[in-house]
PDB file of C-alpha atoms in Angstrom:
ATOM      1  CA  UNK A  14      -2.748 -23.109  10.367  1.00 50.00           C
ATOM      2  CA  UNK A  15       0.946 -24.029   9.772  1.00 69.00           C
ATOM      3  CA  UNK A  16       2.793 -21.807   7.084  1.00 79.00           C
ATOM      4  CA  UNK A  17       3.656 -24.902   4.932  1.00 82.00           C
ATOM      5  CA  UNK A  18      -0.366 -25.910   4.653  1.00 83.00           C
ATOM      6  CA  UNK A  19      -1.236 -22.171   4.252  1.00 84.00           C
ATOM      7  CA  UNK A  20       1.493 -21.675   1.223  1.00 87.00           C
ATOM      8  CA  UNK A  21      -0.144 -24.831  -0.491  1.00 88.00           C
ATOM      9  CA  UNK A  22      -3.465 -23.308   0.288  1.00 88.00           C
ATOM     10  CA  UNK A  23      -2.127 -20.058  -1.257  1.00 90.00           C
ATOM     11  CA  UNK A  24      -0.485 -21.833  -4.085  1.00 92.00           C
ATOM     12  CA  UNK A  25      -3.933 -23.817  -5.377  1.00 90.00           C
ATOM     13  CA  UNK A  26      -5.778 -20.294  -5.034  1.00 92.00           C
ATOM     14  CA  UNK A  27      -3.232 -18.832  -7.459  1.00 93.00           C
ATOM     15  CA  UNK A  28      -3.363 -21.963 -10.011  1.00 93.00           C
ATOM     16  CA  UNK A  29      -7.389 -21.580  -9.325  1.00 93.00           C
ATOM     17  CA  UNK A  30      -7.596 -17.964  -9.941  1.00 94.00           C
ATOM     18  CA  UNK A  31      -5.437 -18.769 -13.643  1.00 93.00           C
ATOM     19  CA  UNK A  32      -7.826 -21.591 -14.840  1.00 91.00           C
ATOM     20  CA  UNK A  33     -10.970 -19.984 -13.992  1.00 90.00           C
ATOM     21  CA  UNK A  34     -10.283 -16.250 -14.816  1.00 92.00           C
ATOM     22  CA  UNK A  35     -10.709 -15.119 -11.262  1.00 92.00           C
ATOM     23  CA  UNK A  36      -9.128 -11.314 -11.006  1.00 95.00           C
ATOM     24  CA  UNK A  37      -6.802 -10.330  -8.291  1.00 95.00           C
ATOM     25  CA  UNK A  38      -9.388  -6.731  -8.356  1.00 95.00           C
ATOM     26  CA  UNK A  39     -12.595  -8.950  -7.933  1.00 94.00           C
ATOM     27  CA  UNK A  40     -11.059 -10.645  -5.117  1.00 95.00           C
ATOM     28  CA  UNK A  41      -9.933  -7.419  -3.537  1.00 94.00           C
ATOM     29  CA  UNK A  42     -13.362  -5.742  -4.575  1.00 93.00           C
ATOM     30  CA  UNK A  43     -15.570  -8.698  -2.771  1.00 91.00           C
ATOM     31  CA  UNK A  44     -13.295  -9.135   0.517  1.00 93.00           C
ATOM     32  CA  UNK A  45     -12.984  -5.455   1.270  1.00 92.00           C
ATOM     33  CA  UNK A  46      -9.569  -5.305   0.450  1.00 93.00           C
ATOM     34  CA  UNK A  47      -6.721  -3.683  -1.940  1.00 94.00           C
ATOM     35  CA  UNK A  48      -5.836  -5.482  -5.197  1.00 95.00           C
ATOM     36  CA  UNK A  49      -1.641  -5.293  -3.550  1.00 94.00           C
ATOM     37  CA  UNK A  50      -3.102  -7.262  -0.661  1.00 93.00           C
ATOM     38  CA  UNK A  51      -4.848 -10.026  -2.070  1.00 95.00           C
ATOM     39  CA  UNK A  52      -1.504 -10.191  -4.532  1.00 94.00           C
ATOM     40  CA  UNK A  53       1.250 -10.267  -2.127  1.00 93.00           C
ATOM     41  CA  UNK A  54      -1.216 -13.337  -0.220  1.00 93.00           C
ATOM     42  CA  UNK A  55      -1.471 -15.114  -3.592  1.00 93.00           C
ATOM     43  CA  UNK A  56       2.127 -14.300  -4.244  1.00 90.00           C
ATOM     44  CA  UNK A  57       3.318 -16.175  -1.067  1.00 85.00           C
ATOM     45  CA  UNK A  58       4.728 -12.992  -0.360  1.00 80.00           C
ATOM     46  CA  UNK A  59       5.562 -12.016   3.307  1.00 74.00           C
ATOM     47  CA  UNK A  60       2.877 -14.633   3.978  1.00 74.00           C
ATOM     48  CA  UNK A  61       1.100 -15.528   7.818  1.00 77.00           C
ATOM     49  CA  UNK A  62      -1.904 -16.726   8.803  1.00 77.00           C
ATOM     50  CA  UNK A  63      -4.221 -13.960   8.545  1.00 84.00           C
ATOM     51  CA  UNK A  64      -7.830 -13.706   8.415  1.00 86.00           C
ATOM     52  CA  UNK A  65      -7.887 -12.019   4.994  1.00 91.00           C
ATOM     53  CA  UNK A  66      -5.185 -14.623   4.092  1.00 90.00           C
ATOM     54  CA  UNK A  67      -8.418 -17.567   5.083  1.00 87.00           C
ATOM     55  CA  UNK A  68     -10.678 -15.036   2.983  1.00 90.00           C
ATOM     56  CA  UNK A  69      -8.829 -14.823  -0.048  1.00 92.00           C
ATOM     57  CA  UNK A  70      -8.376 -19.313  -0.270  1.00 90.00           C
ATOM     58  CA  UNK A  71     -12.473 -19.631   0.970  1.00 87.00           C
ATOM     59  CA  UNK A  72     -13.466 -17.239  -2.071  1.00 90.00           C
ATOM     60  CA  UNK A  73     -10.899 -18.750  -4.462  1.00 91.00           C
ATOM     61  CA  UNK A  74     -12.244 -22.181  -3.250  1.00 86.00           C
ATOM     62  CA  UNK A  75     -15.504 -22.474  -4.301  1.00 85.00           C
ATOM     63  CA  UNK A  76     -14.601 -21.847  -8.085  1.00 84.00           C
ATOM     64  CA  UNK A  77     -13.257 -25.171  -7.495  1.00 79.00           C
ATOM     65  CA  UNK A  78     -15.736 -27.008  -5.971  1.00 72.00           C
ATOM     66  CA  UNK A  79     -16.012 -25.339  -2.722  1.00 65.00           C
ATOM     67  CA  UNK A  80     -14.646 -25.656   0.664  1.00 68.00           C
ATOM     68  CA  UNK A  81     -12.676 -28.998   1.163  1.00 73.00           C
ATOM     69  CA  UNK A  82     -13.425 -30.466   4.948  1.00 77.00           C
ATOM     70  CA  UNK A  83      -9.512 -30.397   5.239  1.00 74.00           C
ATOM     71  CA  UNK A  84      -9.731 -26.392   5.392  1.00 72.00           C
ATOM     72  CA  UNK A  85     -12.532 -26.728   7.443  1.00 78.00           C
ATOM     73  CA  UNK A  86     -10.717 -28.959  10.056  1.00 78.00           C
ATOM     74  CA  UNK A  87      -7.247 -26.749   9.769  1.00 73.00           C
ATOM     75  CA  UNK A  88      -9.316 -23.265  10.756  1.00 76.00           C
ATOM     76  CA  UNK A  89      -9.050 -23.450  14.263  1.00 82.00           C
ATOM     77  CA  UNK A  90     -11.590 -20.520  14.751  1.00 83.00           C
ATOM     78  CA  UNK A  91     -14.035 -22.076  12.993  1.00 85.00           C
ATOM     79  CA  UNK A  92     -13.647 -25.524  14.748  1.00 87.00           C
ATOM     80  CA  UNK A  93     -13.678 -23.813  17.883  1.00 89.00           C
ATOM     81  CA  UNK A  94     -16.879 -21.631  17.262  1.00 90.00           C
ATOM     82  CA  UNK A  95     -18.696 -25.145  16.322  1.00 91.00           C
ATOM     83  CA  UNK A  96     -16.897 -27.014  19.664  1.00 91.00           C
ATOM     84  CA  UNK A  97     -18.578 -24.279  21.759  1.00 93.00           C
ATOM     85  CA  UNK A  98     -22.211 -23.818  20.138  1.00 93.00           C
ATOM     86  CA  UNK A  99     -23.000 -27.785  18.686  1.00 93.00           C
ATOM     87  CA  UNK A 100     -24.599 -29.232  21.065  1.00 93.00           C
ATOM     88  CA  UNK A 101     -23.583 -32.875  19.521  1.00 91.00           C
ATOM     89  CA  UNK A 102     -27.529 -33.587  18.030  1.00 92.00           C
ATOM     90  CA  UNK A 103     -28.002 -34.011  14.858  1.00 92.00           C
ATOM     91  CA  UNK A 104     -31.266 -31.450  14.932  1.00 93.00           C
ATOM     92  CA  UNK A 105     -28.273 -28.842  16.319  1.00 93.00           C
ATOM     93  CA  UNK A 106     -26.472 -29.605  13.771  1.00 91.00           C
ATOM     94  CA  UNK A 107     -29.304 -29.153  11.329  1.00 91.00           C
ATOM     95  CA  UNK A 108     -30.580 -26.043  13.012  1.00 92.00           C
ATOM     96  CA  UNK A 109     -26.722 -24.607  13.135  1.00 92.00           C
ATOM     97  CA  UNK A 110     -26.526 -25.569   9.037  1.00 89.00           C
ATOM     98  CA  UNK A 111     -29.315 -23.576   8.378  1.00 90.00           C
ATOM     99  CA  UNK A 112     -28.198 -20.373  10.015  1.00 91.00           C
ATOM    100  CA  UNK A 113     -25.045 -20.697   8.646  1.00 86.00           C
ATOM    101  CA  UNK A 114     -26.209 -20.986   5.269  1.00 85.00           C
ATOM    102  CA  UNK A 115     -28.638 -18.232   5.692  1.00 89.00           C
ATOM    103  CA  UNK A 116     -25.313 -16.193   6.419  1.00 84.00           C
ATOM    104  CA  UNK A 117     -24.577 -16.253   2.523  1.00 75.00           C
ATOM    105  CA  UNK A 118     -27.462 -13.571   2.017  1.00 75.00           C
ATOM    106  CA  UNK A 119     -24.639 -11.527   3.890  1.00 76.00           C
ATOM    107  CA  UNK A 120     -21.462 -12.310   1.732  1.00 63.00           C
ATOM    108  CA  UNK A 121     -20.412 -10.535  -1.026  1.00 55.00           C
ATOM    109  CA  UNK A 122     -21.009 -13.701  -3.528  1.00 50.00           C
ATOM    110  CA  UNK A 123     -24.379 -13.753  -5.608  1.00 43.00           C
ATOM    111  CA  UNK A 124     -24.328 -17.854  -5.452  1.00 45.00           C
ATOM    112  CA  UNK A 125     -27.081 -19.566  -3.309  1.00 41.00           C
ATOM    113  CA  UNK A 126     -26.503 -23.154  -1.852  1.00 41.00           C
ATOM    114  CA  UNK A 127     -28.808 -25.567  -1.454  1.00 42.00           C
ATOM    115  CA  UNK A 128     -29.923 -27.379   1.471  1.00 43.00           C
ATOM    116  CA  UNK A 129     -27.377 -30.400   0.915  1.00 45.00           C
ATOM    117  CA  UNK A 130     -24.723 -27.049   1.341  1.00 46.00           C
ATOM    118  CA  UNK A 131     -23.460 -27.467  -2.654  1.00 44.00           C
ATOM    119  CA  UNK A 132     -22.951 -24.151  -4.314  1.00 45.00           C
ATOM    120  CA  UNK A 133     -26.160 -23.612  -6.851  1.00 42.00           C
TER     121      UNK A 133
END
C-alpha cells in the first residue's frame, strides 16, 4: 500500500474512531497492542505500512460499514493469498467465504456476519 492511500486510510480511522466513540485502549486491547501504538498509527505519526497499521483501519472499518473492496484490492497479502488458493469457481469461492467467515469465531470482535458477509 502506498503511504499517501495508507495516511487517508489512517486519517478516516481517526475521524471514525471520533464519531463513533471508538477508544484508542479498546483498539490496543482487541489487536494485541499498546494504546502509544495504535496512537502514533492514528496520529500519522512515523507512519509505514505495517501489519498492525492494516489492523488498526480493518477494526476501525467496520464501525463504518465494514471493509470497502478498495482496501481489499490495495492489501496485496490478502489478494495474493486469494490468487494462490481460488481456484476461479464460484463453489471455491463459496467454500473459501465460508471458512473465512468462520475465522471471525477467532477475532477479538463479538459481531457475527451473516452469510451475505454484512456485519450482524
Amino acid at each position: 500500500m502506498k503511504n499517501a492511500e495508507l495516511l487517508a486510510r489512517t486519517e478516516r480511522a481517526r475521524r471514525i474512531c471520533k464519531t463513533r466513540g471508538v477508544t484508542q485502549a479498546q483498539i490496543a486491547d482487541d489487536l494485541g497492542a499498546s494504546q502509544s501504538q495504535v496512537s502514533r498509527i492514528l496520529k500519522g505519526q512515523g507512519l509505514r505500512a505495517s501489519r498492525l497499521a492494516e489492523e488498526v483501519c480493518l477494526y476501525v472499518e467496520k464501525f463504518e460499514g465494514g471493509v470497502t473492496a478498495d482496501s481489499v484490492r490495495g492489501n496485496e497479502e490478502l489478494v495474493n493469498a486469494l490468487a494462490v488458493t481460488w481456484n476461479g469457481s464460484a463453489t471455491h469461492a463459496r467454500a473459501l467465504s465460508s471458512v473465512i467467515r468462520s475465522l471471525c469465531a477467532l477475532g477479538p470482535s463479538n459481531s457475527k456476519i451473516s452469510s451475505e458477509g454484512t456485519t450482524v
